[in-house]
């Protein structure tokens, strides 16, 4: 089919939306199902899982809270644990400051729904992507997460074990998006910095390797950025 | 049994903490946006964070896989090579995931 690019303005964004959201669905549906199942097993009403997935929408924190709820821990430790696990999300906003749509409702929703996967997908969208497209892909991913939780809460163990390995789609998604980021940036420096940071984090605090390595990477990025800015200034002002 | 009212409070607390963390940079945006350093960071972070998410997801997958790390490494290698050559995200992801599901579910590879 040889349709000139200008003749298909509506189709390309929808195709992009699906091709970005399907891998997330393959991860969110089984993982959401496991969460919904575990929470019911721990003794919660079935609808609490989907409610948590709707409002909290933070995979790792939701998994973490299941044993805490089962043990009846006070709310303060739950708040602190959520804070530690989701600390990395601060840095997602930092790199999206100039990318989110300006409509307040779109910004508010995207900030609320800023999971690891939505961050990845939003950074993968072209800069000219419409507000509807950005919100659409985030909301579709949010929907997969809730749907998975409902399925897990209602269907139970048999459905969650039938999917062994399919959530590897998320690892493949991150790999593919890293390749595309590299293609756009044409530099290995962020990859090398991330590799070293993760190795250090594995030694220092393996249980929180992601949080620690992101903090280290941001610190390294600040140092490198300052250095680059100083060089640019020197080039612009040689005296 | 988990008390429903208690669970509702926990969900509310987690929602507030999570949304506040995610909103923090945007609340501080009027100051941050003027900084060229933040702009630079915005260019540096996506590739670095994507690499970290990949490493962390791979490690999580390896930890839950009794057959060892080679299955993750082969499958992710396939995704990287396919994406590098074809630039078709869906194809790369589906082939790599299918391969990994076969690894995990066919007794031959266990």
Short mmCIF file of C-alpha atoms in Angstrom, two decimals:
data_model
loop_
_atom_site.label_atom_id
_atom_site.label_comp_id
_atom_site.label_asym_id
_atom_site.label_seq_id
_atom_site.Cartn_x
_atom_site.Cartn_y
_atom_site.Cartn_z
CA UNK A 1 0.00 0.00 0.00
CA UNK A 2 1.46 3.34 -0.98
CA UNK A 3 -0.47 6.00 0.87
CA UNK A 4 1.34 9.33 0.98
CA UNK A 5 2.16 10.27 4.58
CA UNK A 6 -0.07 13.33 4.48
CA UNK A 7 -3.09 11.23 3.51
CA UNK A 8 -3.14 9.20 6.73
CA UNK A 9 -3.02 11.71 9.55
CA UNK A 10 -5.40 9.79 11.81
CA UNK A 11 -4.06 6.30 11.31
CA UNK A 12 -0.41 6.57 12.25
CA UNK A 13 -0.98 7.80 15.85
CA UNK A 14 -3.46 4.99 16.52
CA UNK A 15 -1.05 2.40 15.19
CA UNK A 16 1.66 3.89 17.33
CA UNK A 17 -0.66 3.87 20.34
CA UNK A 18 -1.38 0.16 19.90
CA UNK A 19 2.18 -0.86 19.21
CA UNK A 20 3.28 0.98 22.39
CA UNK A 21 0.42 -0.23 24.58
CA UNK A 22 0.29 -3.90 23.58
CA UNK A 23 3.64 -4.80 25.18
CA UNK A 24 2.55 -2.95 28.32
CA UNK A 25 -0.70 -4.94 28.28
CA UNK A 26 1.31 -8.18 28.12
CA UNK A 27 3.09 -7.11 31.27
CA UNK A 28 0.30 -5.34 33.13
CA UNK A 29 -2.40 -7.98 32.64
CA UNK A 30 -0.48 -10.89 34.23
CA UNK A 31 1.21 -8.72 36.87
CA UNK A 32 -2.06 -7.00 37.75
CA UNK A 33 -3.69 -10.43 37.96
CA UNK A 34 -1.02 -11.66 40.37
CA UNK A 35 -1.57 -8.55 42.53
CA UNK A 36 -5.36 -8.97 42.54
CA UNK A 37 -5.01 -12.63 43.37
CA UNK A 38 -2.49 -12.09 46.19
CA UNK A 39 -4.59 -9.39 47.82
CA UNK A 40 -7.68 -11.65 47.83
CA UNK A 41 -5.58 -14.52 49.17
CA UNK A 42 -4.36 -12.23 51.95
CA UNK A 43 -7.99 -11.78 52.99
CA UNK A 44 -9.15 -8.55 51.33
CA UNK A 45 -12.51 -7.96 49.65
CA UNK A 46 -12.13 -8.66 45.90
CA UNK A 47 -12.82 -5.06 44.82
CA UNK A 48 -10.06 -3.53 46.96
CA UNK A 49 -7.37 -4.70 44.52
CA UNK A 50 -8.92 -3.02 41.47
CA UNK A 51 -9.54 0.09 43.59
CA UNK A 52 -5.85 0.19 44.57
CA UNK A 53 -4.86 -0.30 40.93
CA UNK A 54 -7.12 2.57 39.90
CA UNK A 55 -5.92 5.05 42.54
CA UNK A 56 -2.37 4.04 43.53
CA UNK A 57 -1.26 2.75 40.10
CA UNK A 58 2.27 1.85 41.23
CA UNK A 59 3.10 -1.81 40.68
CA UNK A 60 6.03 -2.35 43.03
CA UNK A 61 4.38 -0.41 45.88
CA UNK A 62 1.14 -2.36 45.47
CA UNK A 63 2.97 -5.69 45.68
CA UNK A 64 4.89 -4.50 48.70
CA UNK A 65 1.78 -3.51 50.62
CA UNK A 66 0.06 -6.91 50.43
CA UNK A 67 2.03 -8.53 53.27
CA UNK A 68 1.91 -5.25 55.21
CA UNK A 69 -1.88 -5.17 55.01
CA UNK A 70 -2.07 -8.86 55.90
CA UNK A 71 0.05 -8.14 58.99
CA UNK A 72 -2.15 -5.14 59.85
CA UNK A 73 0.77 -2.68 60.00
CA UNK A 74 -0.02 0.95 60.91
CA UNK A 75 -0.45 3.50 58.12
CA UNK A 76 2.84 5.31 58.82
CA UNK A 77 5.14 2.42 57.84
CA UNK A 78 2.96 1.88 54.77
CA UNK A 79 3.39 5.55 53.82
CA UNK A 80 7.17 5.43 54.38
CA UNK A 81 7.57 2.23 52.37
CA UNK A 82 5.53 3.74 49.52
CA UNK A 83 7.70 6.86 49.66
CA UNK A 84 10.94 4.87 49.40
CA UNK A 85 9.75 2.60 46.59
CA UNK A 86 8.28 5.43 44.51
CA UNK A 87 11.04 7.97 45.14
CA UNK A 88 12.36 7.32 41.63
CA UNK A 89 9.25 8.90 40.14
CA UNK A 90 10.51 12.36 41.12
CA UNK A 91 13.19 12.03 38.47
CA UNK A 92 10.71 10.99 35.79
CA UNK A 93 8.94 14.33 36.16
CA UNK A 94 12.29 16.14 35.96
CA UNK A 95 12.95 14.85 32.46
CA UNK A 96 9.34 15.35 31.32
CA UNK A 97 8.96 18.98 32.41
CA UNK A 98 9.09 20.22 28.82
CA UNK A 99 7.26 17.29 27.26
CA UNK A 100 3.86 17.03 28.94
CA UNK A 101 0.88 18.74 27.27
CA UNK A 102 -0.07 22.13 28.64
CA UNK A 103 -3.78 21.41 29.29
CA UNK A 104 -4.12 21.19 33.06
CA UNK A 105 -6.34 18.09 33.07
CA UNK A 106 -3.92 16.23 30.80
CA UNK A 107 -0.95 17.22 32.97
CA UNK A 108 -2.79 16.25 36.15
CA UNK A 109 -3.77 12.84 34.80
CA UNK A 110 -0.32 12.09 33.35
CA UNK A 111 1.38 13.04 36.62
CA UNK A 112 -0.98 10.74 38.50
CA UNK A 113 -0.40 7.89 36.01
CA UNK A 114 3.38 8.32 35.76
CA UNK A 115 4.47 4.68 36.25
CA UNK A 116 7.77 3.27 34.99
CA UNK A 117 6.00 2.00 31.88
CA UNK A 118 4.05 5.18 31.16
CA UNK A 119 7.22 7.21 31.60
CA UNK A 120 8.98 4.96 29.09
CA UNK A 121 6.15 5.15 26.60
CA UNK A 122 5.75 8.93 26.91
CA UNK A 123 9.46 9.49 26.28
CA UNK A 124 9.15 7.21 23.22
CA UNK A 125 6.37 9.29 21.64
CA UNK A 126 7.50 11.92 19.13
CA UNK A 127 7.66 15.51 20.37
CA UNK A 128 4.75 16.46 18.10
CA UNK A 129 2.43 13.79 19.56
CA UNK A 130 -1.01 15.21 20.36
CA UNK A 131 -2.43 15.56 23.86
CA UNK A 132 -5.08 12.95 23.00
CA UNK A 133 -2.39 10.48 21.95
CA UNK A 134 -0.26 10.92 25.07
CA UNK A 135 -3.24 10.74 27.44
CA UNK A 136 -4.72 7.89 25.38
CA UNK A 137 -1.73 5.62 25.68
CA UNK A 138 -1.33 6.33 29.42
CA UNK A 139 -5.04 5.71 30.09
CA UNK A 140 -5.02 2.53 28.00
CA UNK A 141 -2.09 1.24 30.06
CA UNK A 142 -3.89 2.24 33.26
CA UNK A 143 -6.90 0.26 32.00
CA UNK A 144 -4.77 -2.89 31.41
CA UNK A 145 -3.47 -2.66 34.96
CA UNK A 146 -6.98 -2.40 36.45
CA UNK A 147 -8.37 -5.10 34.16
CA UNK A 148 -5.54 -7.47 35.10
CA UNK A 149 -6.26 -6.86 38.79
CA UNK A 150 -9.98 -7.58 38.31
CA UNK A 151 -9.19 -10.80 36.45
CA UNK A 152 -6.76 -11.93 39.15
CA UNK A 153 -9.11 -11.04 41.99
CA UNK A 154 -12.02 -12.91 40.43
CA UNK A 155 -10.36 -15.81 38.64
CA UNK A 156 -7.67 -16.63 41.18
CA UNK A 157 -4.65 -18.88 41.01
CA UNK A 158 -5.23 -20.91 37.85
CA UNK A 159 -5.20 -17.86 35.59
CA UNK A 160 -2.11 -16.32 37.16
CA UNK A 161 0.05 -19.43 36.68
CA UNK A 162 -0.96 -19.95 33.04
CA UNK A 163 1.06 -16.90 32.00
CA UNK A 164 4.60 -17.84 33.06
CA UNK A 165 7.07 -15.60 31.29
CA UNK A 166 4.68 -13.42 29.29
CA UNK A 167 5.49 -10.39 31.46
CA UNK A 168 8.95 -10.55 29.88
CA UNK A 169 7.29 -8.24 27.34
CA UNK A 170 8.09 -5.38 29.75
CA UNK A 171 11.82 -6.19 29.71
CA UNK A 172 11.67 -6.38 25.90
CA UNK A 173 9.77 -3.06 25.84
CA UNK A 174 12.45 -1.34 27.93
CA UNK A 175 15.17 -2.83 25.68
CA UNK A 176 13.43 -1.62 22.52
CA UNK A 177 12.85 1.87 23.95
CA UNK A 178 16.48 2.05 25.12
CA UNK A 179 17.60 1.24 21.55
CA UNK A 180 15.37 3.99 20.18
CA UNK A 181 16.58 6.48 22.81
CA UNK A 182 20.14 5.59 21.86
CA UNK A 183 19.33 6.07 18.18
CA UNK A 184 18.06 9.57 18.97
CA UNK A 185 20.86 10.53 21.36
CA UNK A 186 23.81 8.78 19.65
CA UNK A 187 25.77 8.57 22.86
CA UNK A 188 26.77 5.62 25.03
CA UNK A 189 27.46 7.78 28.09
CA UNK A 190 24.00 7.42 29.74
CA UNK A 191 24.11 3.63 29.18
CA UNK A 192 27.59 3.33 30.71
CA UNK A 193 26.67 5.56 33.65
CA UNK A 194 23.50 3.51 34.23
CA UNK A 195 25.44 0.23 34.08
CA UNK A 196 28.01 1.38 36.62
CA UNK A 197 25.31 2.88 38.87
CA UNK A 198 23.32 -0.35 38.85
CA UNK A 199 26.40 -2.43 39.64
CA UNK A 200 27.22 -0.14 42.58
CA UNK A 201 23.60 -0.26 43.79
CA UNK A 202 23.64 -4.07 43.66
CA UNK A 203 26.60 -4.06 46.03
CA UNK A 204 25.35 -1.30 48.34
CA UNK A 205 21.63 -2.06 48.68
CA UNK A 206 20.44 -4.91 46.42
CA UNK A 207 16.88 -4.83 47.79
CA UNK A 208 16.45 -1.24 46.53
CA UNK A 209 18.79 -1.41 43.54
CA UNK A 210 16.50 0.54 41.21
CA UNK A 211 15.96 3.48 43.58
CA UNK A 212 19.65 3.67 44.54
CA UNK A 213 20.89 3.38 40.95
CA UNK A 214 18.51 6.09 39.71
CA UNK A 215 19.70 8.43 42.48
CA UNK A 216 23.35 7.71 41.55
CA UNK A 217 22.58 8.23 37.86
CA UNK A 218 20.88 11.57 38.49
CA UNK A 219 23.88 12.68 40.58
CA UNK A 220 26.26 11.65 37.79
CA UNK A 221 24.02 13.37 35.23
CA UNK A 222 24.16 16.61 37.23
CA UNK A 223 27.96 16.50 37.44
CA UNK A 224 28.31 15.71 33.72
CA UNK A 225 25.75 18.38 32.78
CA UNK A 226 27.52 21.04 34.84
CA UNK A 227 30.80 20.09 33.19
CA UNK A 228 29.26 20.30 29.70
CA UNK A 229 27.65 23.66 30.41
CA UNK A 230 30.97 25.03 31.64
CA UNK A 231 32.63 23.82 28.42
CA UNK A 232 29.93 25.41 26.27
CA UNK A 233 30.36 28.67 28.12
CA UNK A 234 34.09 28.53 27.56
CA UNK A 235 33.59 27.87 23.84
CA UNK A 236 31.17 30.78 23.57
CA UNK A 237 33.40 33.11 25.53
CA UNK A 238 37.06 32.25 24.87
CA UNK A 239 38.55 35.28 26.62
CA UNK B 1 -9.09 -11.12 57.02
CA UNK B 2 -8.03 -7.63 56.03
CA UNK B 3 -10.39 -5.00 57.44
CA UNK B 4 -11.93 -3.08 54.55
CA UNK B 5 -11.92 0.35 56.18
CA UNK B 6 -8.25 -0.10 57.15
CA UNK B 7 -7.42 -1.17 53.57
CA UNK B 8 -9.25 1.87 52.19
CA UNK B 9 -7.18 4.15 54.43
CA UNK B 10 -3.99 2.42 53.28
CA UNK B 11 -4.98 2.89 49.63
CA UNK B 12 -5.70 6.57 50.29
CA UNK B 13 -2.33 7.09 52.01
CA UNK B 14 -0.45 5.30 49.23
CA UNK B 15 -2.27 7.33 46.59
CA UNK B 16 -1.40 10.65 48.23
CA UNK B 17 2.29 9.72 48.70
CA UNK B 18 2.65 8.40 45.15
CA UNK B 19 0.90 11.33 43.46
CA UNK B 20 2.83 13.89 45.53
CA UNK B 21 6.15 12.29 44.53
CA UNK B 22 5.18 12.26 40.88
CA UNK B 23 3.92 15.86 41.03
CA UNK B 24 6.89 17.34 42.93
CA UNK B 25 8.98 18.36 39.88
CA UNK B 26 5.93 19.90 38.23
CA UNK B 27 5.07 21.90 41.34
CA UNK B 28 8.64 23.19 41.33
CA UNK B 29 8.58 23.70 37.56
CA UNK B 30 8.61 27.54 37.56
CA UNK B 31 12.06 27.40 39.17
CA UNK B 32 13.38 24.25 37.51
CA UNK B 33 12.42 25.26 33.97
CA UNK B 34 14.82 28.20 34.03
CA UNK B 35 17.78 25.99 34.77
CA UNK B 36 19.87 24.91 31.76
CA UNK B 37 21.13 22.08 33.97
CA UNK B 38 17.60 20.63 34.20
CA UNK B 39 17.31 20.80 30.41
CA UNK B 40 20.58 18.92 30.10
CA UNK B 41 19.35 16.36 32.62
CA UNK B 42 16.16 15.97 30.60
CA UNK B 43 18.24 14.88 27.65
CA UNK B 44 20.51 12.60 29.67
CA UNK B 45 17.96 10.82 31.89
CA UNK B 46 15.61 8.99 29.47
CA UNK B 47 18.26 6.69 28.00
CA UNK B 48 19.89 6.18 31.41
CA UNK B 49 16.60 5.38 33.15
CA UNK B 50 15.48 3.08 30.34
CA UNK B 51 18.76 1.19 30.78
CA UNK B 52 18.18 0.95 34.54
CA UNK B 53 14.58 -0.26 34.13
CA UNK B 54 15.83 -2.88 31.67
CA UNK B 55 18.57 -4.07 34.04
CA UNK B 56 16.20 -4.18 37.01
CA UNK B 57 13.44 -6.01 35.11
CA UNK B 58 15.98 -8.52 33.80
CA UNK B 59 17.32 -9.12 37.29
CA UNK B 60 13.78 -9.62 38.64
CA UNK B 61 13.08 -12.08 35.85
CA UNK B 62 16.32 -13.99 36.47
CA UNK B 63 15.59 -14.19 40.20
CA UNK B 64 12.29 -15.95 39.50
CA UNK B 65 13.73 -18.33 36.91
CA UNK B 66 15.30 -21.57 38.19
CA UNK B 67 16.90 -22.31 34.80
CA UNK B 68 19.34 -19.44 35.23
CA UNK B 69 20.22 -16.24 33.46
CA UNK B 70 20.95 -17.47 29.93
CA UNK B 71 17.27 -17.52 28.94
CA UNK B 72 16.81 -13.83 29.78
CA UNK B 73 20.07 -12.91 28.08
CA UNK B 74 19.26 -14.79 24.86
CA UNK B 75 15.71 -13.41 24.69
CA UNK B 76 16.76 -9.82 25.36
CA UNK B 77 19.62 -10.20 22.88
CA UNK B 78 17.07 -11.21 20.25
CA UNK B 79 14.95 -8.14 21.08
CA UNK B 80 17.97 -5.82 20.78
CA UNK B 81 19.21 -7.29 17.48
CA UNK B 82 15.72 -7.31 15.95
CA UNK B 83 15.03 -3.74 17.01
CA UNK B 84 18.44 -2.61 15.77
CA UNK B 85 17.81 -4.17 12.35
CA UNK B 86 14.07 -3.76 11.75
CA UNK B 87 13.03 -0.77 13.91
CA UNK B 88 9.68 -2.49 14.50
CA UNK B 89 9.02 -2.38 18.26
CA UNK B 90 6.04 -4.73 18.22
CA UNK B 91 7.85 -7.38 16.17
CA UNK B 92 10.95 -7.23 18.37
CA UNK B 93 8.93 -7.42 21.59
CA UNK B 94 6.57 -10.19 20.45
CA UNK B 95 9.36 -12.43 19.09
CA UNK B 96 11.54 -11.99 22.19
CA UNK B 97 8.61 -12.60 24.55
CA UNK B 98 7.41 -15.65 22.62
CA UNK B 99 10.93 -17.08 22.73
CA UNK B 100 11.12 -16.46 26.47
CA UNK B 101 7.70 -18.04 27.11
CA UNK B 102 8.89 -21.12 25.17
CA UNK B 103 12.07 -21.22 27.29
CA UNK B 104 10.03 -21.05 30.48
CA UNK B 105 7.31 -23.51 29.55
CA UNK B 106 8.97 -26.22 27.42
CA UNK B 107 10.58 -28.78 29.77
CA UNK B 108 13.50 -29.23 27.35
CA UNK B 109 14.90 -25.84 28.40
CA UNK B 110 14.28 -26.16 32.12
#
